[in-house]
Coordinates of C-alpha atoms in Angstrom, one line a residue:
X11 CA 104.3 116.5 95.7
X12 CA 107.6 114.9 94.0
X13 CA 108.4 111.2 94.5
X14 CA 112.3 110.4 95.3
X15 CA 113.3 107.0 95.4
X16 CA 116.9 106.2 96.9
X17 CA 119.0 103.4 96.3
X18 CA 115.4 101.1 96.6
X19 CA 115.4 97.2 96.1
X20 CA 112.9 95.3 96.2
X21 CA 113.4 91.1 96.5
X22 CA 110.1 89.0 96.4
X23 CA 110.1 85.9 98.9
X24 CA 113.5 87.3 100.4
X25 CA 115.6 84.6 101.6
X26 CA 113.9 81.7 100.0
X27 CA 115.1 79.7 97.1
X28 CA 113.1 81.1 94.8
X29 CA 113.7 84.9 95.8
X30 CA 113.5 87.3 92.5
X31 CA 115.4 90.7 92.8
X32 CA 112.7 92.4 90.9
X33 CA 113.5 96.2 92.0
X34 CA 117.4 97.2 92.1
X35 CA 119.3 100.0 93.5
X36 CA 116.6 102.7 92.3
X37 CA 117.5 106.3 92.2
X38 CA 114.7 108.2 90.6
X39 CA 112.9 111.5 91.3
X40 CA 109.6 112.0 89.1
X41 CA 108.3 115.5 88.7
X42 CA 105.5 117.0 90.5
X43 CA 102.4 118.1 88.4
X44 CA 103.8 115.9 85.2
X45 CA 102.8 113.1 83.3
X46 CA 105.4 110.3 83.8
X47 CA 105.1 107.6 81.7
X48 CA 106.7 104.2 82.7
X49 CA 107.7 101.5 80.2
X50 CA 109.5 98.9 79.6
X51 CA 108.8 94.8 78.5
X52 CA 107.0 92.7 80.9
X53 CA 108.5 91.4 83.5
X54 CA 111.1 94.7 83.8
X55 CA 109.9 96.4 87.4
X56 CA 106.9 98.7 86.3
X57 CA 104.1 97.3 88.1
X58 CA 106.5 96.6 91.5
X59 CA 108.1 100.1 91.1
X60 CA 104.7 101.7 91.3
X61 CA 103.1 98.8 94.2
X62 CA 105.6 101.2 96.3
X63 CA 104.0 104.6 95.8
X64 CA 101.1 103.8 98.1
X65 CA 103.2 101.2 100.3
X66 CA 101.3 98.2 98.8
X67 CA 105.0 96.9 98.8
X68 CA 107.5 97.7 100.9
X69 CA 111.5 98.4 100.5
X70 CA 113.6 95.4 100.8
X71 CA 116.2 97.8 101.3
X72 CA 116.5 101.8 100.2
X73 CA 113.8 104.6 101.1
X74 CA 111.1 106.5 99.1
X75 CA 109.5 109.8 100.0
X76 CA 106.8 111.6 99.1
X77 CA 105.9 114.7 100.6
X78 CA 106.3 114.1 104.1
X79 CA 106.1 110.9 104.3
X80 CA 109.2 108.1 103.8
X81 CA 108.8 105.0 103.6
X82 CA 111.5 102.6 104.9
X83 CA 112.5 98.6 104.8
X84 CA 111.9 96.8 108.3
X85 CA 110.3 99.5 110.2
X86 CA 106.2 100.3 111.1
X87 CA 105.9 103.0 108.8
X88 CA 103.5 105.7 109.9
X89 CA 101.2 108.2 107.8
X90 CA 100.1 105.1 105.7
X91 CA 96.3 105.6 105.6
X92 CA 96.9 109.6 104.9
X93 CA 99.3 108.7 102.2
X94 CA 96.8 106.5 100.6
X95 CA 95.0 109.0 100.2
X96 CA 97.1 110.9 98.7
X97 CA 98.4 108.5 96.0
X98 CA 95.7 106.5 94.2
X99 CA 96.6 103.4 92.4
X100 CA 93.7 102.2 89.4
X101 CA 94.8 98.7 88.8
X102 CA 94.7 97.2 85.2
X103 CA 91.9 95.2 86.2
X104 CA 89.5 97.7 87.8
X105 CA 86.5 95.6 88.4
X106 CA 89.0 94.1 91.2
X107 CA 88.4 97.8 93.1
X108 CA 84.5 97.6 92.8
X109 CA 82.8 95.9 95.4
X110 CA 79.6 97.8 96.4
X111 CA 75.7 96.7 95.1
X112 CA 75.5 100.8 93.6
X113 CA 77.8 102.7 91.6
X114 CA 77.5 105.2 94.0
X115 CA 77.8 103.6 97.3
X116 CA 81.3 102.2 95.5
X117 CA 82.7 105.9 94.4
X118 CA 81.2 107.3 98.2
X119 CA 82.9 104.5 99.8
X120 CA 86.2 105.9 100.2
X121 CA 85.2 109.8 101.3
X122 CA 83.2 108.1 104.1
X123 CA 86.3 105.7 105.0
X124 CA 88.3 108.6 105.3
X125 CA 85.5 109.9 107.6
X126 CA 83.6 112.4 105.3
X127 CA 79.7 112.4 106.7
X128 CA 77.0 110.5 104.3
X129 CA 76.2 114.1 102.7
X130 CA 79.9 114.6 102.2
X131 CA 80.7 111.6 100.4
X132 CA 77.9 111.6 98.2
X133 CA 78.6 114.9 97.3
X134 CA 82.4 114.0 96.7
X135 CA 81.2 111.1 94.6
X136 CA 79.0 112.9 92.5
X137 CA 80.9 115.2 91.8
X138 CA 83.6 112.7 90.8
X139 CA 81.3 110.6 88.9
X140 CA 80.8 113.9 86.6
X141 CA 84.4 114.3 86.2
X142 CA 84.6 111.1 84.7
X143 CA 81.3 111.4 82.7
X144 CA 79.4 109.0 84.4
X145 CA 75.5 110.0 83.6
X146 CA 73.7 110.2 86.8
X147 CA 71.1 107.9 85.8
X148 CA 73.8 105.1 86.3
X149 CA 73.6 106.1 89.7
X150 CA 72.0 103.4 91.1
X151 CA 73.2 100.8 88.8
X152 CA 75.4 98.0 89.7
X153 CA 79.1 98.5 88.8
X154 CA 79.2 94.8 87.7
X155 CA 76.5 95.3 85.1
X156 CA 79.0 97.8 83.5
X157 CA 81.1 97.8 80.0
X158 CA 85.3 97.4 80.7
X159 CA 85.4 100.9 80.0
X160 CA 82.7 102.1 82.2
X161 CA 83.9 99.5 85.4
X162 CA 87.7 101.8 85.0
X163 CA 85.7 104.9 85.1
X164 CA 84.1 103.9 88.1
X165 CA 87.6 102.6 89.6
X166 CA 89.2 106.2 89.0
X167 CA 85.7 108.0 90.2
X168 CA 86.3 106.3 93.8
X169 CA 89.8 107.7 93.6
X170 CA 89.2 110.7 92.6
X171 CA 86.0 111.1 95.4
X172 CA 89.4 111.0 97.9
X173 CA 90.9 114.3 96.1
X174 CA 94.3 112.7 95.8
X175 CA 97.4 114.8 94.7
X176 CA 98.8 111.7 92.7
X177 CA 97.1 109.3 90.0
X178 CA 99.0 106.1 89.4
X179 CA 97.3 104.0 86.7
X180 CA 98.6 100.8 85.4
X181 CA 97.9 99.9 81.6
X182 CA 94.9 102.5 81.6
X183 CA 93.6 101.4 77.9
X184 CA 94.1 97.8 78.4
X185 CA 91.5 96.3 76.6
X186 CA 89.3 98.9 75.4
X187 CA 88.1 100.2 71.8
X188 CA 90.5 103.2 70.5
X189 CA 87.5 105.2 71.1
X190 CA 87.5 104.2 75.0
X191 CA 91.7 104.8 74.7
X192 CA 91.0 108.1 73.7
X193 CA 88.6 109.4 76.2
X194 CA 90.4 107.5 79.1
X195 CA 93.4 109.3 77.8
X196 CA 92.0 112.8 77.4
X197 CA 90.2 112.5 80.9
X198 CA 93.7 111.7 82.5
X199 CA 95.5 115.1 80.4
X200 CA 92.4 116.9 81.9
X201 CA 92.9 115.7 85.3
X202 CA 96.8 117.0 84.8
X203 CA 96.3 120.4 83.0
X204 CA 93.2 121.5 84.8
X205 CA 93.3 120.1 88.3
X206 CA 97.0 119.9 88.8
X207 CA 97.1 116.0 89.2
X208 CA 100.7 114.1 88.9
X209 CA 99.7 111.3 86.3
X210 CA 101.5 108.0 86.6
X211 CA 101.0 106.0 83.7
X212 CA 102.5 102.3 83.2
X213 CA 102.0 101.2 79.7
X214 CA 103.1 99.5 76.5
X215 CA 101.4 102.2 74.6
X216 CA 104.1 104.1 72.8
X217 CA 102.0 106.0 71.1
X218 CA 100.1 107.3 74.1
X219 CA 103.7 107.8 75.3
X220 CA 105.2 109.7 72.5
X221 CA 101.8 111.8 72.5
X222 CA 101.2 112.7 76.0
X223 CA 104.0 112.2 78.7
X224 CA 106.2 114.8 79.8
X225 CA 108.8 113.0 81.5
X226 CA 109.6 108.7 81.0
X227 CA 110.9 106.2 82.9
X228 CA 112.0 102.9 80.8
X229 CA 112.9 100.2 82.6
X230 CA 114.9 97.1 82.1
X231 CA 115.7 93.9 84.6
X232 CA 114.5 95.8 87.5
X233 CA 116.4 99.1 87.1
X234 CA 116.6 102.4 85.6
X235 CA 117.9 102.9 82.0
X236 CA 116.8 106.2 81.7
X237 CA 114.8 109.1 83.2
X238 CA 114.0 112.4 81.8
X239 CA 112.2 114.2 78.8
X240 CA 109.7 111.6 76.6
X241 CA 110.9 113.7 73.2
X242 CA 114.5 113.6 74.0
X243 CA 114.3 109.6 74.3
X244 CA 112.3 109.0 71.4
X245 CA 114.5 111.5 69.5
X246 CA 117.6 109.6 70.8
X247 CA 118.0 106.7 68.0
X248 CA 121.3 104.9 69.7
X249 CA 118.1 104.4 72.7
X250 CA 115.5 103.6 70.8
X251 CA 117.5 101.1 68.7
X252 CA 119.7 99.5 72.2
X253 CA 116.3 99.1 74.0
X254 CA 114.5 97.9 71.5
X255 CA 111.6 100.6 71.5
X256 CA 108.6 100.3 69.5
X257 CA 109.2 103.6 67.0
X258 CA 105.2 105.6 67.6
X259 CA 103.9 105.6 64.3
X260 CA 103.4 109.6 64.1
X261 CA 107.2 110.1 64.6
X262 CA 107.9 107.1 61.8
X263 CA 106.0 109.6 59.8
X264 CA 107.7 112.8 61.2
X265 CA 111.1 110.7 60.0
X266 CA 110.3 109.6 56.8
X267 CA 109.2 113.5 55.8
X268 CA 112.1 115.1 57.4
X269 CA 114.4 112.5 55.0
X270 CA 112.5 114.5 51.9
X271 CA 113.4 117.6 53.0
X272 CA 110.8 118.7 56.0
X273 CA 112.1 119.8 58.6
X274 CA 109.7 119.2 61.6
X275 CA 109.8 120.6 64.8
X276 CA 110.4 117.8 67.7
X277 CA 107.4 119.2 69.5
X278 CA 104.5 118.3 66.9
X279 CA 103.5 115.3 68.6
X280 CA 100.3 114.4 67.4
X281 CA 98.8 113.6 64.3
X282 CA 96.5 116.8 64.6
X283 CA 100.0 118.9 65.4
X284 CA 101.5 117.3 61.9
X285 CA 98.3 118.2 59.8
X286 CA 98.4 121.8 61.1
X287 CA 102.4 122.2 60.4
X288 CA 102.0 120.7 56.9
X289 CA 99.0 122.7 56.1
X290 CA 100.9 126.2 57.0
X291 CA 104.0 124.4 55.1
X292 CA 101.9 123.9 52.2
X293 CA 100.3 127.2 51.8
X294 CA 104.0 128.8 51.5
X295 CA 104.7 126.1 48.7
X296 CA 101.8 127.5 46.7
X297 CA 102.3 130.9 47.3

């Protein structure tokens, strides 16, 4: 299900004094059954640009389409409630999404609003709950009584429960240990390598960047500065040195042996990736 945004602008509080052109002129097409990371500083268009994808905000002027469904500025756009399911957003703050007095009442919630029977949406929710290794002795457990890192489990549970074709999640690891970054992180590569998912990730994690995403979008002012392969913009130094990026510290590493003579491959990525290069390396060293 590919996104394509044409020529969209967005303008909070259009026509008052105090309108800000946050989206402008955006042309961008992000690849179906990918992880797409989006970056850039705060303030720069990530969190409106992705408000769009399930119509929480609408074009001030432009189009997107997804799938069958185009969303336009000024006009009762139709398909909304199917699209939303669909394309589920996980906000940073995902206690803001839990509302019910059970876990699962809250992850079954959105099957049966979508008209799934009680059975159905139980079912749905378990089995989502599992996907996001939520013990089902926390069934019955309320989701305020939960750590930061269980509450966004629970978020992306009830999104799952709606089997949507598109996860967008903005600043996933916000405020958890690296061992909760981790696990949220692998569940999401899971989601996109074994279920066929398009993963939307907003984040100033460049290291969860560098390490996962297929594709990037960095943003600047409220437009795009560039779109396309993660490596071939991290490898870019003109860039990563005109936008200010924050170098991830495995490819600092990756540089810094290269200038003594390694020559790594641009597709060792991770720190596990880098051990098992320089361990083969090695070997032929001592041979």
């Amino acid at each position: 299900m590919a996104i394509t945004f044409k020529s969209l602008s967005y303008i909070y509080d259009e026509g008052m004094p105090y309108a800000h052109h946050a989206l402008k002129d955006i042309n961008l097409n992000i690849e179906e059954g990918k992880i797409t990371a989006i970056i850039g500083k705060t303030g720069s268009g990530k969190s409106t640009l992705v408000e769009h994808l399930n119509a929480l905000l609408v074009p001030s002027s432009g189009s997107l389409e997804i799938e069958d469904t185009i969303i336009l500025p000024g006009k009762k756009n139709k398909g909304l409630k199917a699209l939303r399911k669909k394309v589920g957003l996980v906000f940073q703050f995902s206690e803001y999404q839990l509302f019910e007095e059970t876990i699962l009442k809250d992850v079954a919630f959105g099957p049966k609003n979508y008209g799934a029977s009680e059975q159905e949406a139980i079912a749905k929710a378990k089995l989502a709950l599992k996907m996001v290794g939520i013990d089902e002795s926390y069934y019955e457990t309320s989701p305020f009584d939960l750590s930061g890192g269980q509450k966004r489990r629970i978020a992306i549970a009830g999104i799952l429960a709606l089997e949507p074709k598109i996860i967008v999640l903005d600043e996933p690891t916000a405020g958890l240990d690296p061992k909760g970054s981790q696990e949220m992180i692998d569940l999401f590569v899971k989601l996109n390598k074994k279920a066929g998912i398009t993963v939307i990730l907003v984040t100033h994690d460049n290291e969860i960047v560098y390490n996962y995403a297929d594709n990037t979008v960095l943003m600047a002012d409220g437009e795009v500065k560039y779109s396309g392969n993660t490596l071939e913009l991290f490898n870019d130094k003109e860039k990563v040195k005109e936008f200010n990026i924050l170098e991830p510290k495995i490819l600092s590493v990756k540089n810094a042996l290269n200038d003594k003579g390694f020559k790594i491959p641009s597709n060792v990525r991770t720190i596990d990736e880098l051990a098992k290069y320089l361990s083969k390396e090695l070997r032929k060293w001592t041979i």
